[in-house]
Amino acid sequence: MNYYFINGPALTEVTERYTRLTGTPEMPPLWALGYHQCRWSYYPDSRVRELAAAFREKQIPCDALYLDIDYMDDYRVFTWDEELFPDPEGLIRDLKEQGFETIVMINPGVKVDNDYELYRQGRDKGYFCTRPDGEMVIAPVWPPECAFPDFTNPEVRAWWGGLYEDLMARKKVSGIWNDMNEPAVFEVESKTFPNHVRHDFDGHPCSHKKAHNIYGMQMARASLEGMKKQNPDKRPFLLTRANFAGGQRYAALWTGDNIATWDHLRLASEQSIRLSISGYSFVGSDVGGFVEKPSAELFTRWLQLAIFHPLFRNHTMGYNVDGAAAVKKEEVELRRAQSDTDQEPWVFGDDHTAINRSMIELRYRLLHYLYTAFYHYVQQGTPILRPLSYYDQSDEQALSQKGPFLFGDDILVAPVLEPGTTALEVYFPEGGWYDFRTGERYEGRQTHQVEAPLEAIPFFVRAGAVLPLREVMQHTQERALQQLELNVYYGEGETTSRLYEDAGEGYDYESGAYRLTTFRQQGQSDRLSLSAEREGDYELAYAEVEVTILGLPFEPSAVHVDGRRVPLEKTADGDYTLYLSDPDFKEVDIK
Ligand code: GLC
């Protein structure tokens, strides 16, 4: 064991240093922060097309659709079932035209089959894991007999990475989903390899006892490196189930097979926060629960929580499993017809569809803010999700808070984790906090009762923050942004907020095509000034900024933007709005 001692002393700094020590990922493509729809499994291709059409027709934003194991030919990785998916390129292209990225599953287990080229290659080159006597490890996963690449061998990783050529460069899938990479093995009590299995371990041979925890991470590493090689100009999106410390460099992570219960909703929140403060911010859970079907209420509450999880993916098992064994496709279809297992946001009745839609829209409104938090995570290792103790560790009350958490620097979320909730008692740390929905301000270091009707998740913006809001689109690339909204939440004294923008795809940001704005707010009882300092030369698509000032403690008589007087409108809620035709404004002064 190697021990590292990290003296923050602030908790946030402990996580930041630990994260920089183990590594940070690169910026994800913006679409990967949109809403993802998954299930086990959408097939045949016509059903995938119907799904895509349904999202657009119902006007529920969505950026990514997944193909789970059934798209493969008898669970042979890197193949397609030609009956179910006769024209994968055509399907992927058409989905892309409608603004959907396609993500497909790739598992480590390679089907033992002498007629399968991939299996023959791995076997002949000695790339599969072996036992001490040199025999290959053969075990059941989805195919009844699988061999397992030894991802701890650099040569095997390079081989595996190369296998993505067809999927990435020709079929143009946008993302890869690595699953079962613990590695999971069926029909044994340990559910994984025995300890005696041998690994190359980058030229330092060892047993599985030593390699177990990094097996999944090395698979993710091999996949990511291969994906990047195939499409060097595109930012890769990889999702993995197994990983290890440092694996945040390679892949986003979901918390695995959960159950549609309120307990698991709470777990989803706690696990995501804990992963996040462990250096792993690109996380989320199967929204709605994987096993069983959630009630309409549970689904909506889960969706509301997941708005604030960097990975926002709805996934369910359907009726695909009996015990540990996969069920035949005909049986799945039969059960599907007999009992409703669908979990798309519109299957819970019209009232819920409307709420679910507005919640997903809210995620799209907040994308600039999340993207900025992601940027700080990448740059500094700053966790995107944090417990309240990270906000003020001298506050004993904050230390004991279990439900509420911070999302980025400026938002406090109070998720609803119990059925029948209409109000919550929320403890607020130091400072002032504005309810995003009502604009009401709550003072910190106190507990307040806040409303939590089904159609809303209570969340609060820090006094002094400048919150960027995007217009709602059906997917992140639907059209260029026309306008950005900035909500300025009045706060006393000097406060700062940041906004990061770039093309959301590609690597031009590495050579300066980004824009980092630091807003400084000075709040006095009779004056508010806001300055903006910018870095980077990314050219914005929008030319207009709508600024809304909330919580101003005085009646303003004059507003100047960069020395010029401009009109200020009072809104029905008593806030003030001004329109700026120059997104490069430097100073807003309100008296
Ligand atoms: C595993 C995964 C799950 C997936 C299923 C079928 O249970 O965790 O997400 O749907 O396998 O591939």
Short mmCIF file of N, CA and C and ligand atoms in Angstrom, two decimals, residues 38-41 67-70 72 75 105 107 142 177-180 182 186 241 254-258 286 290 313 315-317 320-321, ligand 1:
data_model
loop_
_atom_site.label_atom_id
_atom_site.label_comp_id
_atom_site.label_asym_id
_atom_site.label_seq_id
_atom_site.Cartn_x
_atom_site.Cartn_y
_atom_site.Cartn_z
N CYS A 38 -32.04 5.35 -22.63
CA CYS A 38 -31.52 4.00 -22.78
C CYS A 38 -32.58 3.00 -22.33
N ARG A 39 -32.48 1.76 -22.74
CA ARG A 39 -33.20 0.66 -22.13
C ARG A 39 -32.56 -0.62 -22.65
N TRP A 40 -32.80 -1.68 -21.95
CA TRP A 40 -32.36 -3.00 -22.39
C TRP A 40 -33.55 -3.63 -23.06
N SER A 41 -33.63 -3.74 -24.31
CA SER A 41 -32.87 -3.04 -25.35
C SER A 41 -33.86 -2.49 -26.36
N LEU A 67 -27.87 1.66 -27.71
CA LEU A 67 -28.16 0.29 -28.12
C LEU A 67 -27.49 -0.64 -27.11
N ASP A 68 -28.30 -1.37 -26.38
CA ASP A 68 -27.81 -2.34 -25.39
C ASP A 68 -27.49 -3.65 -26.13
N ILE A 69 -27.06 -4.67 -25.41
CA ILE A 69 -26.48 -5.89 -26.02
C ILE A 69 -27.18 -6.51 -27.22
N ASP A 70 -28.50 -6.29 -27.34
CA ASP A 70 -29.21 -7.03 -28.40
C ASP A 70 -28.93 -6.57 -29.82
N MET A 72 -26.13 -6.74 -31.09
CA MET A 72 -25.03 -7.58 -31.57
C MET A 72 -25.56 -8.89 -32.13
N TYR A 75 -24.55 -11.70 -29.18
CA TYR A 75 -23.64 -11.16 -28.14
C TYR A 75 -22.16 -11.24 -28.53
N MET A 105 -23.13 -0.57 -26.79
CA MET A 105 -22.46 -1.31 -25.72
C MET A 105 -21.35 -2.21 -26.26
N ASN A 107 -18.85 -5.17 -24.39
CA ASN A 107 -18.45 -5.88 -23.17
C ASN A 107 -17.08 -6.53 -23.34
N TRP A 142 -22.77 -13.10 -21.24
CA TRP A 142 -23.95 -13.20 -22.13
C TRP A 142 -23.80 -14.41 -23.05
N TRP A 177 -20.26 2.27 -24.64
CA TRP A 177 -20.70 1.92 -23.30
C TRP A 177 -20.04 0.59 -22.94
N ASN A 178 -19.06 0.63 -22.03
CA ASN A 178 -18.38 -0.59 -21.57
C ASN A 178 -19.06 -1.10 -20.31
N ASP A 179 -19.49 -2.37 -20.35
CA ASP A 179 -20.24 -2.92 -19.22
C ASP A 179 -19.61 -4.26 -18.81
N MET A 180 -20.02 -4.81 -17.69
CA MET A 180 -19.60 -6.14 -17.22
C MET A 180 -18.08 -6.24 -17.06
N GLU A 182 -16.05 -5.78 -14.57
CA GLU A 182 -15.45 -5.96 -13.22
C GLU A 182 -14.30 -6.96 -13.21
N PHE A 186 -20.96 -14.99 -14.85
CA PHE A 186 -22.19 -15.62 -14.35
C PHE A 186 -21.89 -17.00 -13.76
N ARG A 241 -18.98 0.75 -16.40
CA ARG A 241 -19.57 0.36 -15.12
C ARG A 241 -18.46 0.17 -14.08
N TRP A 254 -21.69 5.13 -14.42
CA TRP A 254 -23.00 5.12 -13.76
C TRP A 254 -22.94 4.12 -12.62
N THR A 255 -23.89 4.24 -11.71
CA THR A 255 -23.77 3.51 -10.45
C THR A 255 -24.26 2.08 -10.52
N GLY A 256 -24.51 1.56 -11.72
CA GLY A 256 -24.84 0.15 -11.88
C GLY A 256 -26.31 -0.16 -11.72
N ASP A 257 -26.61 -1.43 -11.61
CA ASP A 257 -28.00 -1.89 -11.64
C ASP A 257 -28.71 -1.59 -10.33
N ASN A 258 -29.53 -0.56 -10.35
CA ASN A 258 -30.28 -0.19 -9.15
C ASN A 258 -31.73 -0.66 -9.27
N ASP A 286 -29.01 5.12 -13.05
CA ASP A 286 -30.07 4.78 -13.99
C ASP A 286 -31.34 5.50 -13.51
N PHE A 290 -33.30 0.62 -12.57
CA PHE A 290 -33.04 -0.38 -13.61
C PHE A 290 -34.00 -1.56 -13.46
N ARG A 313 -29.08 10.00 -17.49
CA ARG A 313 -29.49 8.90 -18.36
C ARG A 313 -30.61 8.07 -17.75
N HIS A 315 -32.55 4.69 -17.77
CA HIS A 315 -32.26 3.32 -18.22
C HIS A 315 -33.10 2.33 -17.44
N THR A 316 -33.57 1.29 -18.11
CA THR A 316 -34.32 0.24 -17.43
C THR A 316 -34.04 -1.12 -18.05
N MET A 317 -34.31 -2.14 -17.26
CA MET A 317 -34.02 -3.50 -17.68
C MET A 317 -35.10 -4.08 -18.59
N ASN A 320 -35.84 -8.45 -19.25
CA ASN A 320 -34.81 -9.20 -19.93
C ASN A 320 -34.10 -10.26 -19.12
N VAL A 321 -34.41 -10.35 -17.84
CA VAL A 321 -33.64 -11.27 -17.02
C VAL A 321 -34.55 -12.13 -16.17
C1 GLC B 1 -25.91 -5.07 -17.06
C2 GLC B 1 -25.83 -3.55 -17.09
C3 GLC B 1 -27.13 -2.98 -17.59
C4 GLC B 1 -27.43 -3.55 -18.97
C5 GLC B 1 -27.47 -5.06 -18.92
C6 GLC B 1 -27.62 -5.68 -20.31
O1 GLC B 1 -26.85 -5.48 -16.12
O2 GLC B 1 -25.47 -3.03 -15.84
O3 GLC B 1 -27.07 -1.57 -17.63
O4 GLC B 1 -28.65 -3.06 -19.44
O5 GLC B 1 -26.28 -5.56 -18.35
O6 GLC B 1 -26.59 -5.35 -21.13
#
